[in-house]
Amino acid sequence: MRVVTITLVASTALVGTFGVVVGKMIVEGLLDAKTADAMKQVVAGTELLKDNVKQVPDPQGDPALRNNLPNLVAGLARGNQEGFSVVVVPSGESNVPLTAQPDASAYWQLSDGFKRQVAAGGFIQQRAAIDVAGAGVQPYLVFGRTITARTYQLEVYYFFPLDYEVRAAELVRNILFATGTALVMLLAAMAFLVTRMVVSPVRVAARTAQRLSAGLLDQRMEVHGEDDLAALAASFNQMAENLQRHIQRLEEMSRLQRRFTSDVSHELRTPLTTVRMAADLIFTERDGFEAPVARSAELLQAELDRFERLLTDLLEISRFDAGFAVLDAEPTDLVPIVHRVVDQLRGVAERAGVDFELILPDEPVIAEIDPRRVERVLRNLVGNAVDHGEGQPVQIRLAVADGVVAVTVRDHGVGLKAGEEKLVFNRFWRADPSRARQTGGSGLGLSISVEDARLHGGWLEAWGAPGKGAQFRLTLPTRAGEHLTSSPLRLVPDGVSTSPVVIRQTVGSDAPRGAAPQTDILTAGSGEPR
């Protein structure tokens, strides 16, 4: 429609301009031809009048000539085929015009200026609108000329009607309008047909691409002919085949990877249980060993604990990937969960020189959640804050409003660098792999936390700036299945005076399983995005 509209407007302007120019040229040509022909008749008539006046006998002088003027003037219109009229006025006697026609009303409608120019001896012409009795106002071509015969000066006026030229001009305008309209419509139709020929394959390609993006990888375009559009369709089909092949290969690799992770995790459970039993026995009897052996027993116990946590995380990720994760939601008070997480990590925080600052409501905060999963999310967030807090206090805030509960964990450590917002929730990713970690995490904590938040229909978001620390926000509905539209706590921490980058990684209830978090970039003070 845009191409047709542009073609229609452009062709209308072009044809309209052409029609105006051509019409004007034709009308001017008709008028010029009429003027040239009329001028010849005026010159011939006035010269004939001058010759006739000279041949009139003048026994009594000029009065006799005056008596013969009507007959001479009448002769000027004899044989007139164009319907023009002639008026002769003796100089100085403008109130007694002589005419070759019965009616001299046209003379009285001439302007005084025109008459004065003719009386001054000029040969003047003009176009004038003359009111003809019974026919209304009509266009005329008027000529005025002064001739001198003997001692007598005469003003001769010719009136040529332009009704033929007017009808011809009107006919030309109608023909040009009809032709121009037909031409514009024809151009619009041609533009529509040509554009449709080009757009239709593009639309087919767009629909096919939409089906491909929806997962229908077997969709292809039909190839007709050997033109550029056929080449486009063939290239599109080749691209679709390559994409299908690569996607199937990646899906197969992903499936094998998930199966490998699941199988290995389950297979390691049995030897780990045996090793754990032996290690527990050795760890219990370590006081009777020599110091190096006792220290080795402690290290073995610690590393087995780490290995068991990693194995547990791998099994949890396997359940998420397989779609077997189930939410056991029940009305739960989140305040004791926050206290329990803080108590679990207090020893680690003391060793790192980190203090906890809790800002919790005085009344219970009840929400339909899975306590085990929410506690795991908070433990991951608080553990990360302790690891990266650089010995600065960690602030934990809990709030509820309008059926939504939110928990923020704020640290004042190294923060997040530009670009790390795309990696912070990835599996096995660490902000600084060389850092000496206090908790010895597996690198799967935030990935599992994102999946736990998704199961609740909630959000897990992050903000950070280099040197200003980071803040994570967990937002959950108080009733299972409710849709979130806002959060009672700000993602950007209060007191941030500059404009650091806001790093948002959000996974909502409608995100596909295993999908990468979405990222929003804001600036401090710009308001909450949700």
Short mmCIF file of C-alpha atoms in Angstrom, two decimals:
data_model
loop_
_atom_site.label_atom_id
_atom_site.label_comp_id
_atom_site.label_asym_id
_atom_site.label_seq_id
_atom_site.Cartn_x
_atom_site.Cartn_y
_atom_site.Cartn_z
CA MET A 1 0.00 0.00 0.00
CA ARG A 2 2.87 2.39 0.71
CA VAL A 3 4.40 1.79 -2.74
CA VAL A 4 1.01 2.14 -4.46
CA THR A 5 0.25 5.32 -2.53
CA ILE A 6 3.62 6.86 -3.38
CA THR A 7 3.17 5.89 -7.03
CA LEU A 8 -0.35 7.31 -7.04
CA VAL A 9 0.70 10.61 -5.49
CA ALA A 10 3.80 10.99 -7.69
CA SER A 11 1.97 10.08 -10.89
CA THR A 12 -0.92 12.40 -10.01
CA ALA A 13 1.47 15.28 -9.49
CA LEU A 14 3.37 14.48 -12.68
CA VAL A 15 0.30 13.95 -14.87
CA GLY A 16 -1.43 16.98 -13.31
CA THR A 17 1.56 19.20 -14.03
CA PHE A 18 1.81 17.81 -17.55
CA GLY A 19 -1.90 18.36 -18.11
CA VAL A 20 -1.79 21.96 -16.88
CA VAL A 21 1.23 22.77 -19.05
CA VAL A 22 -0.16 21.07 -22.16
CA GLY A 23 -3.62 22.55 -21.66
CA LYS A 24 -2.18 26.00 -21.24
CA MET A 25 -0.05 25.59 -24.36
CA ILE A 26 -3.05 24.43 -26.41
CA VAL A 27 -5.26 27.28 -25.19
CA GLU A 28 -2.53 29.82 -25.78
CA GLY A 29 -1.99 28.37 -29.26
CA LEU A 30 -5.70 28.70 -30.08
CA LEU A 31 -5.76 32.28 -28.81
CA ASP A 32 -2.59 33.18 -30.68
CA ALA A 33 -4.01 31.77 -33.90
CA LYS A 34 -7.26 33.62 -33.29
CA THR A 35 -5.38 36.84 -32.56
CA ALA A 36 -3.23 36.57 -35.67
CA ASP A 37 -6.21 35.88 -37.89
CA ALA A 38 -8.26 38.65 -36.30
CA MET A 39 -5.41 41.11 -36.65
CA LYS A 40 -5.23 40.40 -40.37
CA GLN A 41 -8.93 41.08 -40.70
CA VAL A 42 -8.64 44.29 -38.67
CA VAL A 43 -5.77 45.56 -40.79
CA ALA A 44 -7.53 44.63 -44.02
CA GLY A 45 -10.83 46.12 -42.87
CA THR A 46 -9.40 49.40 -41.63
CA GLU A 47 -7.38 49.84 -44.81
CA LEU A 48 -10.45 49.11 -46.91
CA LEU A 49 -12.39 51.63 -44.86
CA LYS A 50 -9.68 54.22 -45.40
CA ASP A 51 -9.71 53.63 -49.17
CA ASN A 52 -13.49 53.79 -49.37
CA VAL A 53 -13.57 57.02 -47.42
CA LYS A 54 -11.12 58.57 -49.84
CA GLN A 55 -13.31 57.61 -52.81
CA VAL A 56 -16.49 59.22 -51.50
CA PRO A 57 -17.26 62.47 -53.40
CA ASP A 58 -17.08 65.44 -51.17
CA PRO A 59 -19.08 68.23 -52.79
CA GLN A 60 -20.13 69.58 -49.43
CA GLY A 61 -17.01 68.72 -47.45
CA ASP A 62 -16.89 66.58 -44.40
CA PRO A 63 -20.64 66.60 -43.67
CA ALA A 64 -21.21 64.63 -46.83
CA LEU A 65 -18.58 62.13 -45.72
CA ARG A 66 -20.33 61.81 -42.37
CA ASN A 67 -23.56 60.95 -44.13
CA ASN A 68 -21.86 58.16 -46.12
CA LEU A 69 -19.97 56.61 -43.14
CA PRO A 70 -22.82 54.26 -42.05
CA ASN A 71 -22.87 52.66 -45.48
CA LEU A 72 -19.10 52.30 -45.47
CA VAL A 73 -19.07 50.77 -41.98
CA ALA A 74 -21.82 48.34 -42.90
CA GLY A 75 -19.66 47.12 -45.74
CA LEU A 76 -16.93 46.07 -43.32
CA ALA A 77 -19.12 43.30 -41.86
CA ARG A 78 -20.44 42.12 -45.22
CA GLY A 79 -19.67 38.43 -45.65
CA ASN A 80 -18.75 38.10 -41.95
CA GLN A 81 -18.59 34.36 -41.11
CA GLU A 82 -17.09 34.68 -37.59
CA GLY A 83 -19.79 36.82 -36.08
CA PHE A 84 -17.55 39.76 -35.22
CA SER A 85 -18.92 43.27 -35.02
CA VAL A 86 -17.38 46.62 -35.97
CA VAL A 87 -17.92 50.01 -34.36
CA VAL A 88 -16.60 53.24 -35.90
CA VAL A 89 -16.51 56.43 -33.88
CA PRO A 90 -15.62 59.79 -35.36
CA SER A 91 -12.94 61.43 -33.24
CA GLY A 92 -14.41 63.77 -30.70
CA GLU A 93 -17.89 62.24 -31.11
CA SER A 94 -17.70 59.16 -28.87
CA ASN A 95 -21.35 59.59 -27.98
CA VAL A 96 -22.48 58.78 -31.54
CA PRO A 97 -20.80 55.49 -32.51
CA LEU A 98 -21.55 53.89 -35.87
CA THR A 99 -21.78 50.09 -35.94
CA ALA A 100 -21.82 47.36 -38.54
CA GLN A 101 -24.32 45.53 -36.32
CA PRO A 102 -27.62 46.70 -34.93
CA ASP A 103 -26.33 46.67 -31.32
CA ALA A 104 -23.43 48.89 -30.17
CA SER A 105 -23.68 47.90 -26.51
CA ALA A 106 -20.28 46.22 -26.61
CA TYR A 107 -18.63 49.59 -27.25
CA TRP A 108 -20.12 51.08 -24.10
CA GLN A 109 -18.61 48.29 -21.98
CA LEU A 110 -15.04 49.12 -22.97
CA SER A 111 -12.93 50.86 -20.36
CA ASP A 112 -12.19 54.58 -20.70
CA GLY A 113 -8.47 53.88 -20.60
CA PHE A 114 -8.70 51.58 -23.59
CA LYS A 115 -10.67 54.19 -25.51
CA ARG A 116 -8.14 56.91 -24.69
CA GLN A 117 -5.27 54.73 -25.91
CA VAL A 118 -7.07 54.11 -29.20
CA ALA A 119 -7.95 57.82 -29.57
CA ALA A 120 -4.29 58.68 -29.05
CA GLY A 121 -3.52 56.94 -32.30
CA GLY A 122 -2.60 53.45 -31.15
CA PHE A 123 -3.34 50.00 -32.46
CA ILE A 124 -4.52 48.30 -29.24
CA GLN A 125 -5.89 44.86 -28.47
CA GLN A 126 -7.25 43.29 -25.31
CA ARG A 127 -9.48 40.49 -24.03
CA ALA A 128 -12.66 41.67 -22.40
CA ALA A 129 -15.81 40.18 -20.95
CA ILE A 130 -18.80 41.60 -22.79
CA ASP A 131 -22.36 41.28 -21.53
CA VAL A 132 -24.32 40.14 -24.54
CA ALA A 133 -28.08 40.50 -24.35
CA GLY A 134 -29.72 37.10 -23.98
CA ALA A 135 -26.42 35.18 -23.68
CA GLY A 136 -24.81 36.63 -20.58
CA VAL A 137 -21.18 37.62 -20.18
CA GLN A 138 -19.01 36.28 -23.01
CA PRO A 139 -15.25 36.59 -23.68
CA TYR A 140 -14.24 38.78 -26.62
CA LEU A 141 -11.05 39.74 -28.35
CA VAL A 142 -11.20 43.53 -28.93
CA PHE A 143 -9.05 45.56 -31.35
CA GLY A 144 -8.96 49.33 -31.53
CA ARG A 145 -7.28 51.40 -34.25
CA THR A 146 -7.33 55.01 -35.36
CA ILE A 147 -7.31 55.85 -39.10
CA THR A 148 -7.19 59.23 -40.85
CA ALA A 149 -8.98 59.77 -44.16
CA ARG A 150 -8.77 63.21 -45.74
CA THR A 151 -9.25 65.51 -42.81
CA TYR A 152 -11.41 63.15 -40.88
CA GLN A 153 -10.07 60.90 -38.00
CA LEU A 154 -11.97 57.69 -37.19
CA GLU A 155 -11.68 55.23 -34.27
CA VAL A 156 -12.41 51.68 -35.44
CA TYR A 157 -13.24 48.93 -32.90
CA TYR A 158 -13.48 45.23 -33.78
CA PHE A 159 -15.18 42.73 -31.42
CA PHE A 160 -14.31 39.05 -32.07
CA PRO A 161 -16.22 36.49 -29.95
CA LEU A 162 -14.09 33.76 -28.30
CA ASP A 163 -16.87 31.26 -27.67
CA TYR A 164 -15.32 28.72 -30.06
CA GLU A 165 -11.95 29.00 -28.34
CA VAL A 166 -13.63 28.67 -24.94
CA ARG A 167 -15.42 25.49 -26.01
CA ALA A 168 -12.20 24.15 -27.49
CA ALA A 169 -10.29 24.90 -24.28
CA GLU A 170 -13.00 23.23 -22.20
CA LEU A 171 -12.87 20.18 -24.46
CA VAL A 172 -9.08 20.04 -24.15
CA ARG A 173 -9.30 20.27 -20.35
CA ASN A 174 -11.87 17.49 -20.20
CA ILE A 175 -9.82 15.26 -22.48
CA LEU A 176 -6.65 15.90 -20.46
CA PHE A 177 -8.47 15.26 -17.18
CA ALA A 178 -10.01 12.01 -18.40
CA THR A 179 -6.74 10.85 -19.94
CA GLY A 180 -4.72 11.84 -16.88
CA THR A 181 -7.13 10.08 -14.52
CA ALA A 182 -7.05 6.91 -16.59
CA LEU A 183 -3.24 7.08 -16.77
CA VAL A 184 -2.89 7.58 -13.02
CA MET A 185 -5.21 4.66 -12.27
CA LEU A 186 -3.33 2.52 -14.77
CA LEU A 187 0.00 3.41 -13.14
CA ALA A 188 -1.43 2.64 -9.69
CA ALA A 189 -2.70 -0.73 -10.92
CA MET A 190 0.67 -1.52 -12.49
CA ALA A 191 2.46 -0.52 -9.31
CA PHE A 192 0.11 -2.72 -7.29
CA LEU A 193 0.66 -5.72 -9.53
CA VAL A 194 4.44 -5.31 -9.73
CA THR A 195 4.75 -4.67 -6.00
CA ARG A 196 2.56 -7.67 -5.24
CA MET A 197 4.80 -9.84 -7.40
CA VAL A 198 7.78 -8.72 -5.31
CA VAL A 199 6.11 -8.54 -1.89
CA SER A 200 4.30 -11.87 -2.01
CA PRO A 201 7.50 -13.98 -1.90
CA VAL A 202 8.83 -11.73 0.86
CA ARG A 203 5.66 -12.28 2.87
CA VAL A 204 5.96 -16.00 2.33
CA ALA A 205 9.56 -15.79 3.54
CA ALA A 206 8.46 -13.82 6.61
CA ARG A 207 5.77 -16.38 7.48
CA THR A 208 8.21 -19.21 6.94
CA ALA A 209 10.77 -17.47 9.16
CA GLN A 210 8.14 -17.05 11.88
CA ARG A 211 7.32 -20.74 11.72
CA LEU A 212 11.02 -21.56 11.91
CA SER A 213 11.44 -19.33 14.95
CA ALA A 214 8.43 -21.08 16.52
CA GLY A 215 10.28 -24.39 16.25
CA LEU A 216 8.80 -25.76 13.01
CA LEU A 217 12.18 -26.48 11.49
CA ASP A 218 10.80 -28.40 8.49
CA GLN A 219 9.21 -25.29 6.92
CA ARG A 220 10.49 -24.35 3.46
CA MET A 221 9.68 -21.88 0.69
CA GLU A 222 8.53 -22.90 -2.76
CA VAL A 223 11.00 -22.12 -5.55
CA HIS A 224 9.54 -21.01 -8.91
CA GLY A 225 11.64 -20.06 -11.89
CA GLU A 226 15.24 -18.85 -11.91
CA ASP A 227 14.93 -15.14 -11.16
CA ASP A 228 16.25 -13.24 -8.13
CA LEU A 229 13.21 -14.14 -6.02
CA ALA A 230 13.73 -17.80 -6.82
CA ALA A 231 17.38 -17.43 -5.82
CA LEU A 232 16.24 -15.79 -2.58
CA ALA A 233 13.86 -18.69 -1.87
CA ALA A 234 16.57 -21.23 -2.61
CA SER A 235 19.06 -19.44 -0.35
CA PHE A 236 16.42 -19.21 2.37
CA ASN A 237 15.73 -22.93 2.16
CA GLN A 238 19.44 -23.68 2.29
CA MET A 239 19.78 -21.48 5.36
CA ALA A 240 16.79 -23.22 6.98
CA GLU A 241 18.30 -26.64 6.29
CA ASN A 242 21.62 -25.58 7.80
CA LEU A 243 19.88 -24.12 10.83
CA GLN A 244 17.80 -27.25 11.27
CA ARG A 245 20.87 -29.42 11.03
CA HIS A 246 22.85 -27.31 13.52
CA ILE A 247 19.93 -26.99 15.92
CA GLN A 248 19.31 -30.72 15.85
CA ARG A 249 22.99 -31.32 16.45
CA LEU A 250 23.02 -28.88 19.36
CA GLU A 251 19.85 -30.38 20.80
CA GLU A 252 21.38 -33.82 20.57
CA MET A 253 24.57 -32.59 22.22
CA SER A 254 22.55 -30.83 24.91
CA ARG A 255 20.48 -33.95 25.49
CA LEU A 256 23.60 -36.07 25.74
CA GLN A 257 25.17 -33.54 28.09
CA ARG A 258 22.12 -33.49 30.34
CA ARG A 259 21.96 -37.27 30.29
CA PHE A 260 25.67 -37.49 31.02
CA THR A 261 25.34 -35.08 33.92
CA SER A 262 22.37 -36.94 35.31
CA ASP A 263 23.92 -40.37 34.86
CA VAL A 264 27.26 -39.34 36.33
CA SER A 265 25.57 -37.64 39.25
CA HIS A 266 23.52 -40.72 40.04
CA GLU A 267 26.42 -43.09 39.49
CA LEU A 268 28.62 -41.08 41.82
CA ARG A 269 26.05 -41.30 44.59
CA THR A 270 26.90 -44.92 45.45
CA PRO A 271 30.73 -44.60 45.68
CA LEU A 272 30.32 -41.24 47.43
CA THR A 273 28.14 -42.85 50.07
CA THR A 274 30.77 -45.55 50.67
CA VAL A 275 33.59 -43.02 50.78
CA ARG A 276 31.52 -40.80 53.06
CA MET A 277 31.01 -43.64 55.54
CA ALA A 278 34.72 -44.40 55.60
CA ALA A 279 35.63 -40.72 55.87
CA ASP A 280 33.19 -40.19 58.72
CA LEU A 281 34.77 -43.08 60.60
CA ILE A 282 38.27 -41.71 60.04
CA PHE A 283 37.16 -38.17 60.94
CA THR A 284 35.62 -39.43 64.19
CA GLU A 285 38.87 -41.17 65.19
CA ARG A 286 41.17 -38.33 64.10
CA ASP A 287 42.09 -37.41 67.70
CA GLY A 288 44.01 -40.66 68.00
CA PHE A 289 46.07 -40.01 64.86
CA GLU A 290 49.25 -38.13 64.42
CA ALA A 291 48.88 -34.46 63.51
CA PRO A 292 49.49 -34.83 59.75
CA VAL A 293 47.06 -37.74 59.52
CA ALA A 294 44.45 -35.92 61.61
CA ARG A 295 44.79 -32.86 59.37
CA SER A 296 44.37 -35.07 56.31
CA ALA A 297 41.17 -36.49 57.81
CA GLU A 298 39.81 -32.97 58.28
CA LEU A 299 40.70 -31.98 54.73
CA LEU A 300 39.11 -35.19 53.42
CA GLN A 301 35.92 -34.43 55.32
CA ALA A 302 35.80 -30.83 54.02
CA GLU A 303 36.40 -31.81 50.41
CA LEU A 304 33.80 -34.58 50.64
CA ASP A 305 31.33 -31.98 51.89
CA ARG A 306 32.17 -29.80 48.87
CA PHE A 307 31.90 -32.72 46.50
CA GLU A 308 28.56 -33.73 47.96
CA ARG A 309 27.21 -30.18 47.55
CA LEU A 310 28.41 -30.12 43.93
CA LEU A 311 26.79 -33.50 43.29
CA THR A 312 23.56 -32.26 44.85
CA ASP A 313 23.61 -29.16 42.65
CA LEU A 314 24.24 -31.25 39.54
CA LEU A 315 21.31 -33.49 40.37
CA GLU A 316 19.11 -30.43 40.93
CA ILE A 317 20.14 -28.94 37.59
CA SER A 318 19.41 -32.30 35.95
CA ARG A 319 15.90 -32.27 37.39
CA PHE A 320 15.34 -28.73 36.08
CA ASP A 321 16.62 -29.67 32.62
CA ALA A 322 14.46 -32.77 32.52
CA GLY A 323 11.38 -30.84 33.67
CA PHE A 324 10.94 -32.94 36.80
CA ALA A 325 11.31 -30.11 39.33
CA VAL A 326 8.13 -29.73 41.40
CA LEU A 327 7.13 -26.82 43.63
CA ASP A 328 5.88 -27.86 47.07
CA ALA A 329 4.24 -24.57 47.98
CA GLU A 330 2.75 -23.99 51.42
CA PRO A 331 2.01 -20.87 53.52
CA THR A 332 5.32 -20.00 55.13
CA ASP A 333 6.69 -17.09 57.17
CA LEU A 334 9.79 -15.72 55.42
CA VAL A 335 11.18 -13.94 58.49
CA PRO A 336 12.40 -17.17 60.20
CA ILE A 337 13.86 -18.32 56.87
CA VAL A 338 15.97 -15.15 56.65
CA HIS A 339 17.15 -15.62 60.26
CA ARG A 340 17.96 -19.26 59.60
CA VAL A 341 20.07 -18.41 56.53
CA VAL A 342 21.94 -15.73 58.48
CA ASP A 343 22.63 -18.15 61.35
CA GLN A 344 23.93 -20.78 58.92
CA LEU A 345 26.41 -18.34 57.36
CA ARG A 346 27.34 -16.36 60.44
CA GLY A 347 30.49 -18.41 61.06
CA VAL A 348 31.67 -17.86 57.48
CA ALA A 349 30.84 -14.16 57.76
CA GLU A 350 32.81 -13.79 60.99
CA ARG A 351 35.87 -15.37 59.39
CA ALA A 352 35.53 -12.90 56.48
CA GLY A 353 35.00 -9.97 58.83
CA VAL A 354 31.49 -9.32 57.49
CA ASP A 355 28.58 -8.13 59.63
CA PHE A 356 24.91 -8.65 58.77
CA GLU A 357 22.41 -5.82 58.80
CA LEU A 358 18.82 -7.08 58.85
CA ILE A 359 15.86 -4.84 58.00
CA LEU A 360 12.84 -7.05 58.56
CA PRO A 361 9.17 -6.36 59.34
CA ASP A 362 8.02 -6.84 62.93
CA GLU A 363 5.02 -8.89 61.85
CA PRO A 364 5.17 -12.24 60.02
CA VAL A 365 5.45 -12.23 56.24
CA ILE A 366 3.34 -15.13 54.99
CA ALA A 367 3.60 -16.35 51.39
CA GLU A 368 2.79 -19.56 49.54
CA ILE A 369 6.31 -20.76 48.76
CA ASP A 370 8.50 -23.83 48.80
CA PRO A 371 10.55 -23.16 51.98
CA ARG A 372 13.42 -25.41 50.92
CA ARG A 373 13.88 -23.67 47.57
CA VAL A 374 13.52 -20.13 48.91
CA GLU A 375 15.99 -20.86 51.69
CA ARG A 376 18.43 -22.20 49.10
CA VAL A 377 18.06 -19.05 46.99
CA LEU A 378 18.69 -16.79 49.99
CA ARG A 379 21.63 -18.91 51.11
CA ASN A 380 23.20 -18.55 47.66
CA LEU A 381 22.63 -14.78 47.57
CA VAL A 382 23.90 -14.16 51.09
CA GLY A 383 26.88 -16.50 50.56
CA ASN A 384 27.85 -14.60 47.41
CA ALA A 385 27.52 -11.29 49.24
CA VAL A 386 29.85 -12.53 51.99
CA ASP A 387 32.37 -13.83 49.44
CA HIS A 388 32.47 -10.59 47.44
CA GLY A 389 31.71 -8.09 50.23
CA GLU A 390 35.36 -7.15 50.89
CA GLY A 391 34.72 -7.22 54.64
CA GLN A 392 31.93 -4.62 54.38
CA PRO A 393 28.50 -5.16 55.99
CA VAL A 394 25.88 -7.12 54.07
CA GLN A 395 22.35 -5.70 54.21
CA ILE A 396 19.33 -8.00 53.97
CA ARG A 397 15.95 -6.35 53.56
CA LEU A 398 12.49 -7.98 53.51
CA ALA A 399 9.24 -6.25 52.55
CA VAL A 400 5.72 -7.15 51.44
CA ALA A 401 3.04 -5.06 49.72
CA ASP A 402 0.04 -5.65 47.44
CA GLY A 403 0.39 -9.41 47.43
CA VAL A 404 4.11 -9.33 46.55
CA VAL A 405 7.07 -10.15 48.79
CA ALA A 406 10.66 -9.15 48.03
CA VAL A 407 14.06 -9.80 49.58
CA THR A 408 17.18 -7.80 48.68
CA VAL A 409 20.75 -8.73 49.54
CA ARG A 410 23.19 -5.80 49.30
CA ASP A 411 26.97 -5.90 49.55
CA HIS A 412 29.53 -3.10 49.22
CA GLY A 413 32.29 -5.07 47.56
CA VAL A 414 33.84 -5.09 44.11
CA GLY A 415 30.49 -5.00 42.32
CA LEU A 416 29.94 -6.13 38.75
CA LYS A 417 31.88 -4.98 35.72
CA ALA A 418 30.38 -3.98 32.42
CA GLY A 419 29.33 -7.06 30.50
CA GLU A 420 29.18 -9.33 33.53
CA GLU A 421 25.40 -8.81 33.67
CA LYS A 422 25.19 -11.35 30.84
CA LEU A 423 27.22 -13.92 32.76
CA VAL A 424 26.26 -13.61 36.41
CA PHE A 425 23.47 -16.21 36.20
CA ASN A 426 25.33 -18.58 33.87
CA ARG A 427 26.31 -22.01 35.08
CA PHE A 428 29.83 -22.46 36.48
CA TRP A 429 30.60 -18.74 36.08
CA ARG A 430 32.48 -16.76 38.72
CA ALA A 431 33.21 -13.04 38.77
CA ASP A 432 36.86 -13.71 39.60
CA PRO A 433 37.99 -17.35 39.43
CA SER A 434 41.26 -16.49 41.15
CA ARG A 435 39.52 -15.24 44.31
CA ALA A 436 39.97 -17.22 47.49
CA ARG A 437 36.39 -18.29 48.22
CA GLN A 438 35.16 -18.77 51.75
CA THR A 439 32.25 -21.03 50.97
CA GLY A 440 33.74 -23.01 48.09
CA GLY A 441 30.62 -22.96 45.92
CA SER A 442 30.13 -24.98 42.77
CA GLY A 443 29.31 -22.10 40.40
CA LEU A 444 25.76 -23.40 40.00
CA GLY A 445 24.15 -21.48 42.85
CA LEU A 446 22.71 -18.55 40.92
CA SER A 447 21.64 -20.78 38.03
CA ILE A 448 19.68 -22.97 40.45
CA SER A 449 18.32 -19.84 42.16
CA VAL A 450 16.99 -18.54 38.85
CA GLU A 451 15.18 -21.84 38.26
CA ASP A 452 13.77 -21.76 41.79
CA ALA A 453 12.48 -18.24 41.24
CA ARG A 454 10.91 -19.28 37.95
CA LEU A 455 9.11 -22.18 39.60
CA HIS A 456 7.52 -19.68 42.02
CA GLY A 457 6.51 -17.39 39.14
CA GLY A 458 8.89 -14.77 40.50
CA TRP A 459 11.90 -12.71 39.49
CA LEU A 460 15.55 -12.87 40.37
CA GLU A 461 17.33 -9.64 39.44
CA ALA A 462 20.75 -8.12 39.95
CA TRP A 463 22.22 -4.63 40.07
CA GLY A 464 25.90 -3.80 40.23
CA ALA A 465 28.54 -1.20 39.51
CA PRO A 466 32.34 -1.41 39.80
CA GLY A 467 33.44 -0.28 43.24
CA LYS A 468 29.86 0.24 44.45
CA GLY A 469 28.95 -3.32 45.27
CA ALA A 470 25.98 -5.31 44.10
CA GLN A 471 22.40 -5.94 45.08
CA PHE A 472 20.24 -8.93 44.24
CA ARG A 473 16.46 -8.87 44.53
CA LEU A 474 14.15 -11.87 44.83
CA THR A 475 10.49 -11.04 44.17
CA LEU A 476 7.74 -13.63 44.73
CA PRO A 477 3.94 -13.55 44.75
CA THR A 478 2.36 -14.20 48.13
CA ARG A 479 -0.18 -16.48 46.47
CA ALA A 480 1.06 -19.24 44.18
CA GLY A 481 0.18 -18.68 40.54
CA GLU A 482 -0.29 -14.91 40.79
CA HIS A 483 1.26 -12.70 38.11
CA LEU A 484 3.82 -10.10 39.18
CA THR A 485 3.71 -6.52 37.95
CA SER A 486 5.84 -4.69 40.55
CA SER A 487 8.09 -5.16 43.54
CA PRO A 488 7.88 -3.51 46.99
CA LEU A 489 11.66 -2.95 47.05
CA ARG A 490 13.81 -1.00 44.61
CA LEU A 491 16.40 -2.83 42.60
CA VAL A 492 18.77 0.15 42.65
CA PRO A 493 20.03 0.65 46.23
CA ASP A 494 19.15 3.84 48.06
CA GLY A 495 21.93 6.37 48.41
CA VAL A 496 23.55 5.68 45.03
CA SER A 497 24.16 9.28 43.91
CA THR A 498 25.92 8.57 40.61
CA SER A 499 24.43 6.86 37.61
CA PRO A 500 25.84 3.34 37.63
CA VAL A 501 24.65 0.73 35.20
CA VAL A 502 21.70 -1.27 36.43
CA ILE A 503 22.16 -4.91 35.59
CA ARG A 504 18.92 -6.84 35.44
CA GLN A 505 18.73 -10.56 34.96
CA THR A 506 15.11 -11.61 35.17
CA VAL A 507 13.40 -14.91 34.65
CA GLY A 508 9.63 -14.75 35.00
CA SER A 509 6.96 -17.41 35.17
CA ASP A 510 6.46 -17.32 31.42
CA ALA A 511 10.13 -17.88 30.52
CA PRO A 512 10.96 -21.15 28.76
CA ARG A 513 12.74 -23.81 30.76
CA GLY A 514 16.47 -23.34 30.74
CA ALA A 515 16.16 -19.93 29.06
CA ALA A 516 18.87 -17.38 29.59
CA PRO A 517 17.86 -14.47 31.84
CA GLN A 518 16.70 -11.27 30.19
CA THR A 519 18.76 -8.13 30.71
CA ASP A 520 17.54 -4.57 31.24
CA ILE A 521 19.89 -1.57 31.42
CA LEU A 522 18.77 1.36 33.57
CA THR A 523 20.40 4.20 35.43
CA ALA A 524 20.07 5.14 39.05
CA GLY A 525 17.12 7.38 39.72
CA SER A 526 15.32 6.45 36.52
CA GLY A 527 12.60 4.63 38.39
CA GLU A 528 11.64 1.02 38.71
CA PRO A 529 11.28 -0.84 35.43
CA ARG A 530 8.49 -2.97 36.83
#
